Amino acid sequence: MEIKRTKIVDIFDPALIGQKVCVKGWVRTRRGNKNVQFVALNDGSTIKNIQIVIDLAKFSEEQLKPITTGSSLHVEGMLVASQGKGQTSEIQAETIEIYGTADSETYPLQKKGHTLEFLREKAHLRPRTNTFGAVLRVRSALAFAIHRFFQERGFFYLHTPLITASDCEGAGAMFQVTTLNLNDLPKDEETGKIDYSQDFFGKQTSLTVSGQLEGELGATALGAIYTFGPTFRAENSNTPRHLAEFWMIEPEVAFNDITDNMDLAEDFVKYCIGYALDNCRDDIEFLQQMYDKQLIERLNFVLHNDFVRLPYTEGIKILEASGKKFEFPVKWGIDLQSEHERYLVEEHFKRPVILTDYPKEIKAFYMKLNEDGKTVRAMDVLFPNIGEIIGGSEREESYDKLMTRIEELNIPMKDMWWYLDTRRFGTVPHSGFGLGFERLVLFVTGMTNIRDVIPFPRTPKNAEF
Ligand code: 4AD
Ligand code: MG
């Protein structure tokens, strides 16, 4: 009778030594000599492999031939203390069933280290590598930590729509959703423009860039909500920090002002980093050893230091006084580029910075106007190596002031009536922010390209897999 399978993550329990065990997984490597063969088996539950020791007195060459890198096995045998260094226990194989072979001529993941660029072309198989196994386990743990953080604090998880008829950020970088025949579009006879009344939803729709506007409806009813879902941006930026499809977490809280919002953001990211350090130690240590020797030091540094809180105007003064030659010249009113953000965080303060009170012209319409009439209560959290990890603000709760902004920016009113109702009926001060999930995963794993922290990245000219 087949014995119950033990996951490899659980197999290193010293209490199991001396017992007959069953493991299943994929072969990472095989080596050995004429008398004994060693197979490193991994089942994805941990970065660690279990060593299978195969005595050639018990198995024939013929039987072992299909056991190559990438093949999948079911092994039963005795778990014994290991003589080899670097592992605590190993399995002396008694029975081996081969589920599937992996032809060594064609299986792309042979044991030699591959470049991350090569693995991006093999995104369907890269989860089987140590690196992507580690990244994906950390990603999963961070997702859990996020729900735990908010649930423990009485926030409700609100599901906001992915298909929308409004543009939250006003950036215009949206993917259209339509069932119209693109080769034969219905046109309005008078204007010659596309007649969206004939489209599926009877109006022009897109994939959402943010769940915030619906999030505000939730917060002004349930008090404190968060969203956690995919968002889509058709910005044609081929950078190591932008995806066309990324996941965002957007808490929104009634009665919170900008200071409460900053406190929440700081507590939140620290909680996530602490959770990963406590629960993903093996994976983070592996990533540190492979890619980024300062990783754990940097995570602990962020965890144990207060973030700097600085108005944009002060930030501009520091940049101007820096004497540095930036590619994009600095003056009040500019949208900060990554080089500016990185100077403030990595060179000047050497810690995360929350930059606040940006000029209204470079921020979204919903942000609360300050008394100066020029700046808004925005807050961007800037991180070492990442740049902007969070963007948020206190929201404009005054109906009249919000209307003024909407008119100044020519935002089509008829699409916004439901949003304005939050300000017409029982409006309250409220605040929120959005964390780019992949940017958090980048920071925690020490990876440098956002394409390597999401299983199947979507970027300009790339929607493979
Ligand atoms: O700063 P953003 O555009 O803010 C909003 O969407 C607000 N509605 C959030 C809110 O207040 N509820 O985006 C928020 C975060 C950024 O700080 C960044 O981390 C991430 O989302 N982000 C991206 N991540 C990957 N790829 C992209 N193209 C991203 N665009 C934004
Ligand atoms: Mg932003």
Coordinates of C-alpha atoms and ligand atoms in Angstrom, one line a residue:
M1 CA 0.0 0.0 0.0
E2 CA 1.2 3.5 -0.9
I3 CA 2.2 5.5 2.2
K4 CA 1.0 9.0 2.7
R5 CA 3.1 11.6 1.0
T6 CA 5.1 14.0 3.1
K7 CA 5.8 17.4 1.6
I8 CA 9.5 18.2 1.4
V9 CA 9.1 21.3 3.5
D10 CA 8.0 18.9 6.3
I11 CA 10.5 16.1 5.7
F12 CA 13.4 17.6 7.6
D13 CA 11.6 17.2 10.9
P14 CA 14.2 15.1 13.0
A15 CA 11.3 13.1 14.4
L16 CA 10.8 11.5 11.0
I17 CA 14.3 10.0 10.9
G18 CA 14.1 6.2 11.0
Q19 CA 10.7 6.1 9.4
K20 CA 9.6 5.0 6.0
V21 CA 8.4 8.0 4.0
C22 CA 7.0 8.9 0.6
V23 CA 7.9 12.0 -1.3
K24 CA 6.9 13.3 -4.8
G25 CA 8.5 15.9 -6.9
W26 CA 10.7 17.0 -9.8
V27 CA 14.4 16.1 -10.2
R28 CA 16.7 19.0 -9.9
T29 CA 20.0 17.2 -10.4
R30 CA 21.4 13.7 -10.5
R31 CA 25.0 12.7 -9.9
G32 CA 26.9 9.8 -8.5
N33 CA 29.0 6.8 -9.5
K34 CA 28.6 3.1 -10.4
N35 CA 27.6 2.1 -6.9
V36 CA 25.3 4.9 -5.8
Q37 CA 23.4 7.7 -7.4
F38 CA 22.2 10.9 -5.7
V39 CA 19.0 12.7 -6.9
A40 CA 18.0 16.1 -5.5
L41 CA 14.3 16.2 -5.5
N42 CA 12.1 19.3 -5.1
D43 CA 8.3 19.6 -4.8
G44 CA 8.0 23.4 -4.7
S45 CA 7.0 23.5 -1.0
T46 CA 10.4 24.8 0.0
I47 CA 13.6 26.0 -1.5
K48 CA 15.3 22.9 -0.1
N49 CA 15.7 19.6 -2.0
I50 CA 15.6 16.2 -0.4
Q51 CA 18.5 13.9 -1.4
I52 CA 17.4 10.5 -2.7
V53 CA 20.1 7.9 -2.3
I54 CA 19.8 5.2 -4.9
D55 CA 21.8 2.0 -4.3
L56 CA 22.7 0.5 -7.7
A57 CA 22.6 -3.0 -6.1
K58 CA 18.8 -2.5 -5.9
F59 CA 18.1 -0.7 -9.2
S60 CA 19.3 -1.3 -12.7
E61 CA 20.9 1.3 -15.0
E62 CA 17.9 0.8 -17.3
Q63 CA 15.4 1.7 -14.5
L64 CA 17.3 4.8 -13.6
K65 CA 18.0 6.1 -17.1
P66 CA 14.8 8.2 -17.4
I67 CA 15.7 10.0 -14.1
T68 CA 17.0 13.2 -15.6
T69 CA 16.7 16.9 -14.6
G70 CA 13.0 17.9 -14.8
S71 CA 11.6 14.4 -14.6
S72 CA 9.0 13.7 -11.9
L73 CA 9.2 11.0 -9.4
H74 CA 7.3 9.2 -6.6
V75 CA 9.9 7.8 -4.1
E76 CA 9.4 5.7 -1.0
G77 CA 12.2 4.7 1.3
M78 CA 13.8 5.1 4.7
L79 CA 14.5 8.6 6.0
V80 CA 18.0 8.5 7.6
A81 CA 20.4 11.1 9.0
S82 CA 22.6 12.4 6.3
Q83 CA 26.4 11.9 6.1
G84 CA 26.8 14.6 3.5
K85 CA 27.3 18.2 4.5
G86 CA 24.6 20.8 4.0
Q87 CA 21.7 18.5 4.7
T88 CA 20.2 16.9 7.8
S89 CA 18.5 13.9 6.3
E90 CA 18.1 11.9 3.1
I91 CA 16.0 9.1 1.8
Q92 CA 17.4 5.6 0.9
A93 CA 15.2 4.7 -2.0
E94 CA 13.2 1.5 -1.9
T95 CA 10.7 2.1 -4.7
I96 CA 10.9 4.7 -7.4
E97 CA 8.0 5.4 -9.8
I98 CA 8.6 7.7 -12.7
Y99 CA 5.6 9.9 -13.4
G100 CA 7.0 11.8 -16.3
T101 CA 10.3 12.0 -18.1
A102 CA 12.0 15.3 -19.3
D103 CA 14.1 14.8 -22.4
S104 CA 17.5 16.3 -21.6
E105 CA 17.9 17.4 -25.2
T106 CA 14.8 19.6 -25.1
Y107 CA 14.0 20.4 -21.5
P108 CA 15.2 24.0 -21.2
L109 CA 16.0 24.1 -17.5
Q110 CA 19.2 22.1 -17.3
K111 CA 21.0 22.4 -14.0
K112 CA 23.4 25.2 -15.0
G113 CA 22.3 28.7 -13.8
H114 CA 20.3 30.5 -16.4
T115 CA 20.1 34.3 -16.8
L116 CA 16.8 36.0 -15.8
E117 CA 16.4 37.2 -19.4
F118 CA 16.5 33.6 -20.7
L119 CA 14.0 32.5 -18.0
R120 CA 11.6 35.3 -19.0
E121 CA 11.3 33.5 -22.4
K122 CA 10.5 30.3 -20.5
A123 CA 8.0 31.8 -18.1
H124 CA 5.8 28.7 -18.3
L125 CA 8.6 26.6 -16.7
R126 CA 10.6 29.2 -14.6
P127 CA 8.5 28.5 -11.5
R128 CA 10.5 25.3 -11.3
T129 CA 13.7 27.1 -10.7
N130 CA 15.1 28.0 -7.3
T131 CA 14.8 31.7 -7.9
F132 CA 11.2 31.7 -9.1
G133 CA 10.1 29.2 -6.5
A134 CA 11.5 31.5 -3.9
V135 CA 10.0 34.7 -5.4
L136 CA 6.6 33.1 -5.9
R137 CA 6.5 31.7 -2.3
V138 CA 7.4 35.2 -1.0
R139 CA 4.8 36.8 -3.2
S140 CA 2.1 34.4 -1.8
A141 CA 3.2 35.1 1.8
L142 CA 3.0 38.8 1.2
A143 CA -0.5 38.5 -0.2
F144 CA -1.5 36.7 2.9
A145 CA 0.2 39.2 5.2
I146 CA -1.7 42.0 3.4
H147 CA -5.1 40.4 4.1
R148 CA -4.1 39.7 7.7
F149 CA -2.9 43.2 8.3
F150 CA -6.2 44.8 7.2
Q151 CA -8.5 42.1 8.6
E152 CA -6.8 42.3 12.0
R153 CA -7.5 46.0 12.0
G154 CA -11.2 45.8 11.1
F155 CA -10.9 46.8 7.4
F156 CA -13.4 45.1 5.0
Y157 CA -12.2 43.6 1.7
L158 CA -14.2 45.4 -1.0
H159 CA -14.3 44.0 -4.5
T160 CA -14.2 46.8 -7.0
P161 CA -15.0 46.3 -10.7
L162 CA -12.3 45.6 -13.3
I163 CA -14.4 46.9 -16.1
T164 CA -15.2 50.6 -15.7
A165 CA -16.5 53.6 -17.6
S166 CA -14.5 56.1 -15.6
D167 CA -10.8 57.0 -15.5
C168 CA -9.7 57.3 -11.9
E169 CA -6.2 58.7 -12.4
G170 CA -7.1 60.8 -15.4
A171 CA -4.0 59.7 -17.1
G172 CA -5.8 58.3 -20.1
A173 CA -3.7 55.2 -20.3
M174 CA -6.5 52.7 -20.4
F175 CA -7.2 49.5 -22.3
Q176 CA -10.6 49.6 -24.0
V177 CA -13.1 46.8 -23.5
T178 CA -15.4 46.2 -26.4
T179 CA -17.3 43.5 -28.3
L180 CA -17.7 45.8 -31.4
N181 CA -16.3 44.4 -34.6
L182 CA -13.1 46.5 -35.0
N183 CA -13.1 46.0 -38.7
D184 CA -16.6 47.4 -39.1
L185 CA -17.3 49.9 -36.3
P186 CA -20.8 51.5 -36.0
K187 CA -20.5 55.3 -36.5
D188 CA -22.8 58.0 -35.4
E189 CA -24.2 59.6 -38.5
E190 CA -23.9 63.2 -37.3
T191 CA -20.6 63.2 -35.6
G192 CA -18.9 60.4 -37.5
K193 CA -17.6 59.1 -34.2
I194 CA -17.9 55.5 -33.0
D195 CA -21.4 54.7 -31.7
Y196 CA -20.7 53.1 -28.4
S197 CA -24.4 52.8 -27.6
Q198 CA -24.2 49.7 -29.8
D199 CA -21.4 48.2 -27.7
F200 CA -21.9 45.6 -25.0
F201 CA -22.3 48.0 -22.1
G202 CA -24.0 50.7 -24.2
K203 CA -21.1 53.0 -23.5
Q204 CA -17.3 53.2 -23.9
T205 CA -15.7 51.0 -21.2
S206 CA -12.1 50.1 -20.2
L207 CA -10.1 48.0 -17.8
T208 CA -9.7 49.8 -14.5
V209 CA -6.5 51.7 -13.6
S210 CA -7.5 51.8 -9.9
G211 CA -10.3 50.7 -7.7
Q212 CA -10.1 53.9 -5.6
L213 CA -13.3 55.7 -6.7
E214 CA -15.5 52.7 -5.8
G215 CA -13.2 52.2 -2.8
E216 CA -14.3 55.7 -1.6
L217 CA -18.0 54.6 -1.9
G218 CA -17.1 51.6 0.3
A219 CA -15.2 53.7 2.9
T220 CA -18.0 56.2 3.2
A221 CA -20.3 53.3 4.1
L222 CA -18.2 50.7 5.9
G223 CA -15.7 53.1 7.4
A224 CA -12.5 51.3 6.4
I225 CA -12.0 49.1 3.3
Y226 CA -9.2 47.8 1.2
T227 CA -9.1 46.4 -2.3
F228 CA -6.6 43.9 -3.6
G229 CA -6.9 43.1 -7.2
P230 CA -5.4 43.5 -10.7
T231 CA -5.2 46.9 -12.4
F232 CA -4.3 47.8 -15.9
R233 CA -2.3 50.6 -17.5
A234 CA -1.6 51.0 -21.1
E235 CA 1.3 53.4 -20.5
N236 CA 4.0 52.5 -23.0
S237 CA 6.8 52.5 -20.5
N238 CA 9.2 49.7 -20.9
T239 CA 11.0 50.1 -17.5
P240 CA 12.0 47.6 -14.8
R241 CA 9.2 49.0 -12.6
H242 CA 6.2 49.1 -14.9
L243 CA 3.7 46.5 -15.9
A244 CA 0.6 46.8 -18.0
E245 CA -1.2 44.5 -15.6
F246 CA -0.2 44.8 -12.0
W247 CA -1.8 44.1 -8.6
M248 CA -2.7 47.0 -6.3
I249 CA -3.8 47.2 -2.7
E250 CA -5.9 50.3 -2.0
P251 CA -7.1 51.0 1.6
E252 CA -9.5 53.8 2.0
V253 CA -10.6 55.1 5.4
A254 CA -13.3 57.5 6.5
F255 CA -12.3 60.2 9.0
N256 CA -8.5 59.7 8.3
D257 CA -6.5 62.8 7.5
I258 CA -3.2 62.8 5.7
T259 CA -1.2 62.1 8.9
D260 CA -3.3 59.1 9.7
N261 CA -2.9 58.0 6.1
M262 CA 0.9 58.2 6.4
D263 CA 0.9 56.3 9.7
L264 CA -1.2 53.6 8.1
A265 CA 1.0 53.3 5.1
E266 CA 4.2 53.1 7.2
D267 CA 2.7 50.5 9.6
F268 CA 1.4 48.6 6.6
V269 CA 4.6 48.2 4.6
K270 CA 6.6 47.5 7.8
Y271 CA 4.2 44.8 8.8
C272 CA 4.5 43.1 5.3
I273 CA 8.3 43.2 5.4
G274 CA 8.4 41.9 9.0
Y275 CA 6.0 39.1 8.0
A276 CA 8.2 38.0 5.1
L277 CA 11.3 38.1 7.2
D278 CA 9.6 35.9 9.9
N279 CA 7.9 33.5 7.5
C280 CA 10.1 33.3 4.3
R281 CA 13.5 33.1 5.8
D282 CA 14.9 30.3 3.7
D283 CA 13.7 31.9 0.5
I284 CA 15.0 35.4 1.4
E285 CA 18.3 34.0 2.5
F286 CA 18.6 32.2 -0.9
L287 CA 17.8 35.4 -2.8
Q288 CA 20.3 37.3 -0.7
Q289 CA 23.0 34.9 -1.5
M290 CA 22.2 34.8 -5.2
Y291 CA 21.4 38.3 -6.1
D292 CA 21.7 40.9 -3.3
K293 CA 24.1 40.6 -0.4
Q294 CA 22.5 43.6 1.4
L295 CA 19.0 42.3 1.2
I296 CA 18.2 41.3 4.8
E297 CA 20.2 44.2 6.1
R298 CA 18.1 46.6 4.0
L299 CA 14.8 44.9 5.0
N300 CA 15.7 45.2 8.7
F301 CA 16.8 48.8 8.2
V302 CA 13.5 49.8 6.7
L303 CA 11.7 47.8 9.4
H304 CA 13.4 49.5 12.3
N305 CA 13.7 53.2 11.1
D306 CA 11.1 55.9 10.9
F307 CA 10.3 57.1 7.4
V308 CA 11.2 60.7 6.7
R309 CA 8.1 62.9 6.1
L310 CA 8.9 65.9 3.9
P311 CA 6.8 68.4 1.9
Y312 CA 7.5 68.4 -1.9
T313 CA 8.6 72.0 -1.7
E314 CA 11.4 71.1 0.8
G315 CA 12.3 68.1 -1.4
I316 CA 12.8 70.4 -4.3
K317 CA 15.1 72.7 -2.2
I318 CA 17.2 69.7 -1.2
L319 CA 17.5 68.6 -4.9
E320 CA 18.4 72.1 -6.0
A321 CA 21.0 72.5 -3.3
S322 CA 22.5 69.0 -4.0
G323 CA 24.8 70.3 -6.8
K324 CA 24.0 67.2 -8.7
K325 CA 23.6 67.2 -12.5
F326 CA 20.2 65.5 -13.1
E327 CA 19.1 64.4 -16.6
F328 CA 15.8 66.2 -15.9
P329 CA 16.5 69.7 -14.4
V330 CA 14.9 70.4 -11.1
K331 CA 12.5 73.3 -10.4
W332 CA 9.3 73.7 -8.4
G333 CA 6.4 72.2 -10.2
I334 CA 8.1 69.3 -12.0
D335 CA 6.9 65.8 -11.6
L336 CA 9.8 64.0 -9.8
Q337 CA 11.7 61.5 -11.9
S338 CA 13.1 58.3 -10.6
E339 CA 16.6 59.9 -10.4
H340 CA 15.3 62.7 -8.1
E341 CA 13.4 60.2 -5.9
R342 CA 16.5 58.0 -5.7
Y343 CA 18.7 60.9 -4.8
L344 CA 16.5 61.9 -1.8
V345 CA 16.1 58.3 -0.6
E346 CA 19.4 56.7 -1.3
E347 CA 21.9 59.6 -1.1
H348 CA 20.4 62.3 1.0
F349 CA 18.3 60.7 3.7
K350 CA 19.4 57.1 3.2
R351 CA 15.9 55.8 4.3
P352 CA 12.4 55.8 3.0
V353 CA 10.8 59.2 2.4
I354 CA 7.1 60.1 2.4
L355 CA 6.9 63.2 0.2
T356 CA 3.7 65.2 0.7
D357 CA 1.9 68.3 -0.6
Y358 CA 2.7 68.2 -4.3
P359 CA 1.7 70.9 -6.8
K360 CA -1.9 70.3 -7.7
E361 CA -1.1 70.3 -11.5
I362 CA 0.8 67.1 -11.3
K363 CA -1.6 65.1 -9.2
A364 CA -5.1 63.6 -9.7
F365 CA -8.3 65.7 -9.4
Y366 CA -9.6 64.0 -6.2
M367 CA -6.8 65.2 -3.9
K368 CA -7.6 67.7 -1.1
L369 CA -6.5 71.2 -1.9
N370 CA -4.3 72.9 0.8
E371 CA -4.9 76.4 2.1
D372 CA -2.2 77.8 -0.2
G373 CA -4.4 76.9 -3.2
K374 CA -1.3 75.5 -5.0
T375 CA -0.6 72.2 -3.4
V376 CA -2.6 69.1 -2.6
R377 CA -2.5 66.7 0.3
A378 CA -0.8 64.0 -1.7
M379 CA 1.7 61.5 -0.3
D380 CA 4.1 59.3 -2.2
V381 CA 6.1 56.8 -0.3
L382 CA 9.6 56.5 -1.9
F383 CA 11.8 53.4 -1.3
P384 CA 15.4 52.6 -1.8
N385 CA 16.0 50.8 -5.1
I386 CA 12.3 51.1 -6.0
G387 CA 11.3 54.7 -6.1
E388 CA 7.6 55.2 -5.6
I389 CA 6.0 52.2 -3.9
I390 CA 2.9 53.9 -2.7
G391 CA 0.8 56.8 -3.9
G392 CA -2.1 58.3 -2.0
S393 CA -3.7 61.4 -0.5
E394 CA -6.3 62.9 1.7
R395 CA -9.4 63.3 -0.6
E396 CA -11.2 66.5 -1.4
E397 CA -14.4 66.2 0.6
S398 CA -15.9 69.5 -0.4
Y399 CA -18.4 69.2 -3.2
D400 CA -17.7 72.7 -4.5
K401 CA -14.0 72.4 -4.5
L402 CA -14.1 69.0 -6.1
M403 CA -16.4 70.4 -8.8
T404 CA -14.0 73.3 -9.5
R405 CA -11.2 70.8 -10.1
I406 CA -13.3 68.6 -12.3
E407 CA -14.3 71.6 -14.4
E408 CA -10.7 72.9 -14.5
L409 CA -9.5 69.5 -15.8
N410 CA -12.5 69.1 -18.2
I411 CA -13.4 65.7 -16.7
P412 CA -16.7 64.5 -18.3
M413 CA -19.2 65.1 -15.5
K414 CA -21.9 62.6 -16.6
D415 CA -19.5 59.7 -15.8
M416 CA -18.8 61.0 -12.3
W417 CA -22.3 61.6 -10.9
W418 CA -22.2 58.6 -8.6
Y419 CA -18.8 59.6 -7.2
L420 CA -20.0 63.1 -6.5
D421 CA -22.9 61.7 -4.5
T422 CA -20.3 60.8 -1.7
R423 CA -19.8 64.6 -1.4
R424 CA -23.4 65.5 -1.7
F425 CA -24.7 63.1 0.9
G426 CA -23.0 63.0 4.3
T427 CA -19.5 63.8 3.0
V428 CA -16.6 63.2 5.5
P429 CA -12.9 63.8 5.5
H430 CA -11.2 60.6 4.2
S431 CA -7.9 59.3 2.9
G432 CA -6.4 56.3 1.2
F433 CA -3.5 55.1 -0.9
G434 CA -2.4 52.5 -3.4
L435 CA 0.5 50.1 -2.9
G436 CA 1.9 48.5 -6.1
F437 CA 2.1 44.9 -5.0
E438 CA 4.9 44.0 -7.5
R439 CA 7.0 46.9 -6.2
L440 CA 6.6 45.5 -2.7
V441 CA 7.6 42.1 -3.9
L442 CA 10.6 43.6 -5.8
F443 CA 11.7 45.3 -2.6
V444 CA 11.3 42.2 -0.4
T445 CA 13.0 39.8 -2.8
G446 CA 15.8 42.1 -3.9
M447 CA 15.0 41.4 -7.5
T448 CA 15.6 44.3 -9.9
N449 CA 13.1 43.8 -12.7
I450 CA 9.4 43.8 -12.1
R451 CA 9.0 41.1 -14.8
D452 CA 10.6 38.7 -12.4
V453 CA 8.2 39.1 -9.5
I454 CA 4.9 38.3 -11.2
P455 CA 4.3 34.8 -12.7
F456 CA 3.3 36.0 -16.2
P457 CA 4.2 39.6 -16.9
R458 CA 2.3 41.8 -19.3
T459 CA 4.4 44.5 -20.8
P460 CA 4.3 46.4 -24.2
K461 CA 4.6 43.9 -27.0
N462 CA 4.5 40.9 -24.6
A463 CA 1.4 38.9 -23.6
E464 CA 2.9 35.4 -24.0
F465 CA 1.8 32.6 -21.7
Ligands
4AD1 O1 0.3 56.4 -7.8 P1 -0.8 55.6 -8.4 O2 -1.1 55.9 -9.8 O3 -2.1 55.9 -7.5 C1 -3.4 55.4 -7.7 O4 -3.7 54.7 -8.6 C2 -4.3 55.9 -6.6 N1 -5.7 55.7 -7.2 C3 -4.1 55.1 -5.4 C4 -5.0 55.5 -4.3 O5 -4.8 56.5 -3.7 N2 -6.0 54.6 -3.9 O6 -0.5 54.0 -8.2 C5 -0.4 53.5 -6.9 C6 0.9 52.6 -6.9 C7 2.2 53.3 -7.3 O7 2.7 53.9 -6.2 C8 3.0 52.1 -7.7 O8 3.6 51.4 -6.6 C9 2.0 51.2 -8.4 O9 0.7 51.6 -7.9 N3 2.0 51.4 -9.9 C10 2.5 50.5 -10.7 N4 3.1 49.3 -10.5 C11 3.5 48.5 -11.6 N5 3.3 48.9 -12.8 C12 2.7 50.1 -13.1 N6 2.5 50.5 -14.4 C13 2.3 50.9 -12.0 N7 1.6 52.1 -11.9 C14 1.5 52.4 -10.6
MG2 MG 1.7 57.8 -8.3

